[in-house]
């Protein structure tokens, strides 16, 4: 059963994963701030993506391009002309909606009025601002609505400097901005969000094969990081659903508490982008194959995932409630690679001698893992807190530790405890905490 939406949102707020942005000013709609635990979880998701895409491979390199690029980029990419959603306004309550996302296109979901919508108008989702002190049409610029174009415009720079031959990929993780008509569902749809995108350049005749390869790879990534397989769905787009640039698209959907919704799109973008940038910039963006002496535009396979959205899905998926000795325990069964805190170090009491040993133990661990020392409250409550934030191991320092130099390690999932010498602690945890 999917976790209850309110339970997850409350947990996220209560434990410091995600806060409403500008809360002290009454909040701003659709913007969120990641707290001490949320920032770790989000970073771990991005790091795992980067690790699988860049670090573990010879054929993919990373970049970090600017958020504000030449406005010509967005003309060439088609975003100025067609990065739009159909906007309708209810004449009765004046709320605005995205027509293509309405359950009933003739009924306002806010006030229930029937046939009250205005004619749909195509609303461009890009945020516009001005570069420099003068606000004129000449210096209007956009905040990037996707990270992908930053990759395409650097195709030749990267190919040359990284000395790559086809097939090869360029990866990027970063913020994107879309002036969404109806943001919502907590961090699922926001106007400022993070994406993890990779453009894989290949020979046109190999594009179908690479497309299937990347669909498989991306499936493996989610499942390897512990996402429940039954909560994932891989769906190929029908011809009439495809974007203007795509020859084929696969959606990776997650079973959110409100239903199936997209985590990632994997698209065969053909040579649309490189051709468009070559045409608009006048630069030669073809690829020369020294073996066959051919010159051509590579095709591109793009796995494009939302970092913030995926982080939310991992949080929902990890949440479990269990009966333990007549009490309900809430536990985040996150893969340890994603857990914000890997090890909690807890003295049984606040007595100075115990706190001293606790700090000594903590110092041994903190150069390797994110740890948390917690000296407050009863040990039971501290375990419960660590369970709720997904900490895989808790190390407890007790009065016997002072005599035998041993500590107790509690496993989050089994709740079993091992007693081991402090000097074996790093080895014990290294065996159980994969990178
Ligand atoms: P939708 O149809 O939900 O608006 P999309 O199909 O336009 O999304 P893409 O352009 O394919 O989305 O973007 C790739 C990924 O970026 C999405 O799968 C999603 O994970 C993420 N993403 C897109 N828009 C948002 C947003 N407003 N908030 C959070 N993540 C987003």
PDB file of C-alpha atoms in Angstrom, residues 164-339:
ATOM      1  CA  UNK A 164      35.607  11.287 -26.882  1.00  0.00           C
ATOM      2  CA  UNK A 165      34.540   9.093 -29.763  1.00  0.00           C
ATOM      3  CA  UNK A 166      30.965   7.936 -30.348  1.00  0.00           C
ATOM      4  CA  UNK A 167      29.150   6.598 -28.497  1.00  0.00           C
ATOM      5  CA  UNK A 168      29.663   8.896 -25.518  1.00  0.00           C
ATOM      6  CA  UNK A 169      27.555  10.812 -23.050  1.00  0.00           C
ATOM      7  CA  UNK A 170      27.537  14.110 -21.168  1.00  0.00           C
ATOM      8  CA  UNK A 171      25.826  14.313 -17.788  1.00  0.00           C
ATOM      9  CA  UNK A 172      24.621  17.251 -15.762  1.00  0.00           C
ATOM     10  CA  UNK A 173      22.811  17.764 -12.464  1.00  0.00           C
ATOM     11  CA  UNK A 174      21.381  21.132 -11.596  1.00  0.00           C
ATOM     12  CA  UNK A 175      18.508  23.518 -11.076  1.00  0.00           C
ATOM     13  CA  UNK A 176      15.835  24.141 -13.656  1.00  0.00           C
ATOM     14  CA  UNK A 177      12.959  26.583 -13.564  1.00  0.00           C
ATOM     15  CA  UNK A 178       9.446  26.335 -14.990  1.00  0.00           C
ATOM     16  CA  UNK A 179       6.616  28.720 -14.338  1.00  0.00           C
ATOM     17  CA  UNK A 180       4.202  25.837 -13.803  1.00  0.00           C
ATOM     18  CA  UNK A 181       0.500  26.712 -14.001  1.00  0.00           C
ATOM     19  CA  UNK A 182      -0.460  24.288 -11.271  1.00  0.00           C
ATOM     20  CA  UNK A 183       2.455  23.338  -9.047  1.00  0.00           C
ATOM     21  CA  UNK A 184       1.583  21.019  -6.208  1.00  0.00           C
ATOM     22  CA  UNK A 185       1.777  17.723  -4.391  1.00  0.00           C
ATOM     23  CA  UNK A 186       4.501  19.050  -2.097  1.00  0.00           C
ATOM     24  CA  UNK A 187       7.907  18.847  -3.848  1.00  0.00           C
ATOM     25  CA  UNK A 188       6.553  16.769  -6.733  1.00  0.00           C
ATOM     26  CA  UNK A 189       5.868  19.757  -8.979  1.00  0.00           C
ATOM     27  CA  UNK A 190       7.599  23.003  -8.076  1.00  0.00           C
ATOM     28  CA  UNK A 191       8.659  26.016 -10.097  1.00  0.00           C
ATOM     29  CA  UNK A 192      12.299  25.624  -9.109  1.00  0.00           C
ATOM     30  CA  UNK A 193      13.592  22.059  -9.072  1.00  0.00           C
ATOM     31  CA  UNK A 194      16.616  19.932  -9.795  1.00  0.00           C
ATOM     32  CA  UNK A 195      17.182  17.633 -12.715  1.00  0.00           C
ATOM     33  CA  UNK A 196      19.645  14.854 -13.465  1.00  0.00           C
ATOM     34  CA  UNK A 197      20.075  14.608 -17.219  1.00  0.00           C
ATOM     35  CA  UNK A 198      22.410  12.731 -19.504  1.00  0.00           C
ATOM     36  CA  UNK A 199      22.685  13.060 -23.264  1.00  0.00           C
ATOM     37  CA  UNK A 200      24.119   9.968 -24.918  1.00  0.00           C
ATOM     38  CA  UNK A 201      25.424  10.657 -28.428  1.00  0.00           C
ATOM     39  CA  UNK A 202      25.542   7.751 -30.846  1.00  0.00           C
ATOM     40  CA  UNK A 203      25.444   6.799 -34.520  1.00  0.00           C
ATOM     41  CA  UNK A 204      21.889   7.259 -35.897  1.00  0.00           C
ATOM     42  CA  UNK A 205      21.583   3.605 -36.878  1.00  0.00           C
ATOM     43  CA  UNK A 206      22.434   2.535 -33.313  1.00  0.00           C
ATOM     44  CA  UNK A 207      19.935   4.867 -31.620  1.00  0.00           C
ATOM     45  CA  UNK A 208      17.162   2.287 -31.150  1.00  0.00           C
ATOM     46  CA  UNK A 209      19.569  -0.116 -29.515  1.00  0.00           C
ATOM     47  CA  UNK A 210      20.955   2.528 -27.156  1.00  0.00           C
ATOM     48  CA  UNK A 211      17.439   3.667 -26.336  1.00  0.00           C
ATOM     49  CA  UNK A 212      16.542   0.161 -25.120  1.00  0.00           C
ATOM     50  CA  UNK A 213      19.873  -0.060 -23.291  1.00  0.00           C
ATOM     51  CA  UNK A 214      19.184   3.139 -21.338  1.00  0.00           C
ATOM     52  CA  UNK A 215      15.618   2.130 -20.492  1.00  0.00           C
ATOM     53  CA  UNK A 216      17.078  -1.057 -18.927  1.00  0.00           C
ATOM     54  CA  UNK A 217      19.910   0.753 -17.153  1.00  0.00           C
ATOM     55  CA  UNK A 218      17.582   3.254 -15.604  1.00  0.00           C
ATOM     56  CA  UNK A 219      15.220   0.512 -14.393  1.00  0.00           C
ATOM     57  CA  UNK A 220      18.157  -1.174 -12.708  1.00  0.00           C
ATOM     58  CA  UNK A 221      19.218   2.046 -10.988  1.00  0.00           C
ATOM     59  CA  UNK A 222      15.915   2.545  -9.156  1.00  0.00           C
ATOM     60  CA  UNK A 223      15.611  -1.093  -8.179  1.00  0.00           C
ATOM     61  CA  UNK A 224      19.236  -1.381  -7.078  1.00  0.00           C
ATOM     62  CA  UNK A 225      18.666   1.581  -4.751  1.00  0.00           C
ATOM     63  CA  UNK A 226      15.792  -0.235  -3.138  1.00  0.00           C
ATOM     64  CA  UNK A 227      12.727   1.233  -4.793  1.00  0.00           C
ATOM     65  CA  UNK A 228       9.866  -1.270  -4.655  1.00  0.00           C
ATOM     66  CA  UNK A 229       9.474  -2.797  -8.097  1.00  0.00           C
ATOM     67  CA  UNK A 230       5.678  -2.934  -7.917  1.00  0.00           C
ATOM     68  CA  UNK A 231       5.643   0.828  -7.358  1.00  0.00           C
ATOM     69  CA  UNK A 232       7.497   1.458 -10.612  1.00  0.00           C
ATOM     70  CA  UNK A 233       5.976   1.402 -14.061  1.00  0.00           C
ATOM     71  CA  UNK A 234       7.724   1.809 -17.396  1.00  0.00           C
ATOM     72  CA  UNK A 235       5.486   3.067 -20.130  1.00  0.00           C
ATOM     73  CA  UNK A 236       6.211   3.788 -23.766  1.00  0.00           C
ATOM     74  CA  UNK A 237       4.579   6.925 -25.189  1.00  0.00           C
ATOM     75  CA  UNK A 238       2.044   6.637 -27.967  1.00  0.00           C
ATOM     76  CA  UNK A 239       2.957   8.494 -31.177  1.00  0.00           C
ATOM     77  CA  UNK A 240       0.556  11.359 -30.370  1.00  0.00           C
ATOM     78  CA  UNK A 241       2.093  11.913 -26.927  1.00  0.00           C
ATOM     79  CA  UNK A 242       5.630  12.511 -28.196  1.00  0.00           C
ATOM     80  CA  UNK A 243       7.324  15.918 -27.830  1.00  0.00           C
ATOM     81  CA  UNK A 244       8.317  17.868 -30.913  1.00  0.00           C
ATOM     82  CA  UNK A 245      11.911  16.580 -30.725  1.00  0.00           C
ATOM     83  CA  UNK A 246      11.396  12.911 -29.804  1.00  0.00           C
ATOM     84  CA  UNK A 247      11.221   9.768 -31.937  1.00  0.00           C
ATOM     85  CA  UNK A 248      10.453   7.575 -28.929  1.00  0.00           C
ATOM     86  CA  UNK A 249       9.937   8.159 -25.216  1.00  0.00           C
ATOM     87  CA  UNK A 250       9.649   5.967 -22.168  1.00  0.00           C
ATOM     88  CA  UNK A 251       8.261   7.280 -18.911  1.00  0.00           C
ATOM     89  CA  UNK A 252       9.387   5.941 -15.594  1.00  0.00           C
ATOM     90  CA  UNK A 253       6.343   6.345 -13.333  1.00  0.00           C
ATOM     91  CA  UNK A 254       6.103   5.904  -9.596  1.00  0.00           C
ATOM     92  CA  UNK A 255       2.976   4.954  -7.688  1.00  0.00           C
ATOM     93  CA  UNK A 256       2.583   8.160  -5.655  1.00  0.00           C
ATOM     94  CA  UNK A 257      -0.133   8.341  -2.978  1.00  0.00           C
ATOM     95  CA  UNK A 258      -2.339  10.152  -5.553  1.00  0.00           C
ATOM     96  CA  UNK A 259      -1.622   7.696  -8.381  1.00  0.00           C
ATOM     97  CA  UNK A 260       1.002   6.953 -11.033  1.00  0.00           C
ATOM     98  CA  UNK A 261       3.123   9.961 -11.954  1.00  0.00           C
ATOM     99  CA  UNK A 262       6.378  10.582 -13.772  1.00  0.00           C
ATOM    100  CA  UNK A 263       9.869  10.389 -12.251  1.00  0.00           C
ATOM    101  CA  UNK A 264      11.851  10.330 -15.442  1.00  0.00           C
ATOM    102  CA  UNK A 265      11.506  10.467 -19.198  1.00  0.00           C
ATOM    103  CA  UNK A 266      13.876   8.562 -21.474  1.00  0.00           C
ATOM    104  CA  UNK A 267      13.772   9.942 -24.997  1.00  0.00           C
ATOM    105  CA  UNK A 268      15.318   9.376 -28.380  1.00  0.00           C
ATOM    106  CA  UNK A 269      15.816  13.061 -29.291  1.00  0.00           C
ATOM    107  CA  UNK A 270      17.258  12.138 -32.696  1.00  0.00           C
ATOM    108  CA  UNK A 271      19.608  14.814 -34.071  1.00  0.00           C
ATOM    109  CA  UNK A 272      17.022  17.540 -33.487  1.00  0.00           C
ATOM    110  CA  UNK A 273      19.029  19.597 -30.988  1.00  0.00           C
ATOM    111  CA  UNK A 274      22.476  19.471 -32.589  1.00  0.00           C
ATOM    112  CA  UNK A 275      20.994  20.298 -35.981  1.00  0.00           C
ATOM    113  CA  UNK A 276      18.995  23.195 -34.563  1.00  0.00           C
ATOM    114  CA  UNK A 277      21.993  24.670 -32.724  1.00  0.00           C
ATOM    115  CA  UNK A 278      24.181  24.259 -35.797  1.00  0.00           C
ATOM    116  CA  UNK A 279      21.605  26.057 -37.902  1.00  0.00           C
ATOM    117  CA  UNK A 280      21.012  28.935 -35.464  1.00  0.00           C
ATOM    118  CA  UNK A 281      24.652  29.409 -34.426  1.00  0.00           C
ATOM    119  CA  UNK A 282      26.287  28.801 -37.790  1.00  0.00           C
ATOM    120  CA  UNK A 283      28.791  26.454 -36.092  1.00  0.00           C
ATOM    121  CA  UNK A 284      29.543  23.027 -37.474  1.00  0.00           C
ATOM    122  CA  UNK A 285      28.235  20.549 -34.916  1.00  0.00           C
ATOM    123  CA  UNK A 286      28.599  17.431 -37.015  1.00  0.00           C
ATOM    124  CA  UNK A 287      30.764  14.564 -35.870  1.00  0.00           C
ATOM    125  CA  UNK A 288      33.631  13.289 -37.960  1.00  0.00           C
ATOM    126  CA  UNK A 289      34.274   9.583 -37.777  1.00  0.00           C
ATOM    127  CA  UNK A 290      37.972   9.050 -38.545  1.00  0.00           C
ATOM    128  CA  UNK A 291      37.450   5.336 -39.202  1.00  0.00           C
ATOM    129  CA  UNK A 292      34.817   5.681 -41.881  1.00  0.00           C
ATOM    130  CA  UNK A 293      35.656   9.247 -42.965  1.00  0.00           C
ATOM    131  CA  UNK A 294      31.993  10.158 -42.562  1.00  0.00           C
ATOM    132  CA  UNK A 295      30.571  13.380 -41.197  1.00  0.00           C
ATOM    133  CA  UNK A 296      27.108  13.319 -39.641  1.00  0.00           C
ATOM    134  CA  UNK A 297      24.906  14.552 -36.806  1.00  0.00           C
ATOM    135  CA  UNK A 298      24.861  12.040 -33.941  1.00  0.00           C
ATOM    136  CA  UNK A 299      21.543  10.936 -32.488  1.00  0.00           C
ATOM    137  CA  UNK A 300      20.903  11.465 -28.793  1.00  0.00           C
ATOM    138  CA  UNK A 301      19.340   9.251 -26.161  1.00  0.00           C
ATOM    139  CA  UNK A 302      18.332  11.210 -23.082  1.00  0.00           C
ATOM    140  CA  UNK A 303      17.463   9.814 -19.656  1.00  0.00           C
ATOM    141  CA  UNK A 304      16.055  12.895 -17.894  1.00  0.00           C
ATOM    142  CA  UNK A 305      15.132  12.498 -14.236  1.00  0.00           C
ATOM    143  CA  UNK A 306      13.964  14.902 -11.572  1.00  0.00           C
ATOM    144  CA  UNK A 307      16.312  14.898  -8.563  1.00  0.00           C
ATOM    145  CA  UNK A 308      13.879  16.537  -6.183  1.00  0.00           C
ATOM    146  CA  UNK A 309      10.947  14.455  -7.404  1.00  0.00           C
ATOM    147  CA  UNK A 310      12.932  11.214  -7.193  1.00  0.00           C
ATOM    148  CA  UNK A 311      14.091  12.102  -3.689  1.00  0.00           C
ATOM    149  CA  UNK A 312      10.446  12.503  -2.696  1.00  0.00           C
ATOM    150  CA  UNK A 313       9.631   9.106  -4.231  1.00  0.00           C
ATOM    151  CA  UNK A 314      12.465   7.413  -2.324  1.00  0.00           C
ATOM    152  CA  UNK A 315      11.155   8.988   0.892  1.00  0.00           C
ATOM    153  CA  UNK A 316       7.618   7.737   0.261  1.00  0.00           C
ATOM    154  CA  UNK A 317       8.805   4.304  -0.789  1.00  0.00           C
ATOM    155  CA  UNK A 318      10.995   3.861   2.289  1.00  0.00           C
ATOM    156  CA  UNK A 319       8.270   4.718   4.790  1.00  0.00           C
ATOM    157  CA  UNK A 320       6.923   1.769   6.775  1.00  0.00           C
ATOM    158  CA  UNK A 321       4.887   1.340   9.898  1.00  0.00           C
ATOM    159  CA  UNK A 322       5.325  -1.887  11.863  1.00  0.00           C
ATOM    160  CA  UNK A 323       3.956  -3.410  15.026  1.00  0.00           C
ATOM    161  CA  UNK A 324       6.754  -3.988  17.509  1.00  0.00           C
ATOM    162  CA  UNK A 325       5.828  -5.389  20.922  1.00  0.00           C
ATOM    163  CA  UNK A 326       2.388  -3.860  20.800  1.00  0.00           C
ATOM    164  CA  UNK A 327       3.613  -0.470  19.611  1.00  0.00           C
ATOM    165  CA  UNK A 328       3.705   1.068  16.160  1.00  0.00           C
ATOM    166  CA  UNK A 329       7.159   1.834  14.880  1.00  0.00           C
ATOM    167  CA  UNK A 330       7.664   4.216  11.940  1.00  0.00           C
ATOM    168  CA  UNK A 331      10.799   3.388  10.019  1.00  0.00           C
ATOM    169  CA  UNK A 332      12.373   4.667   6.825  1.00  0.00           C
ATOM    170  CA  UNK A 333      13.863   1.594   5.191  1.00  0.00           C
ATOM    171  CA  UNK A 334      16.130   3.628   2.958  1.00  0.00           C
ATOM    172  CA  UNK A 335      19.017   1.959   1.216  1.00  0.00           C
ATOM    173  CA  UNK A 336      21.995   2.902   3.450  1.00  0.00           C
ATOM    174  CA  UNK A 337      23.580   4.692   0.484  1.00  0.00           C
ATOM    175  CA  UNK A 338      20.662   7.122   0.564  1.00  0.00           C
ATOM    176  CA  UNK A 339      20.243   7.449   4.327  1.00  0.00           C
TER     177      UNK A 339
END
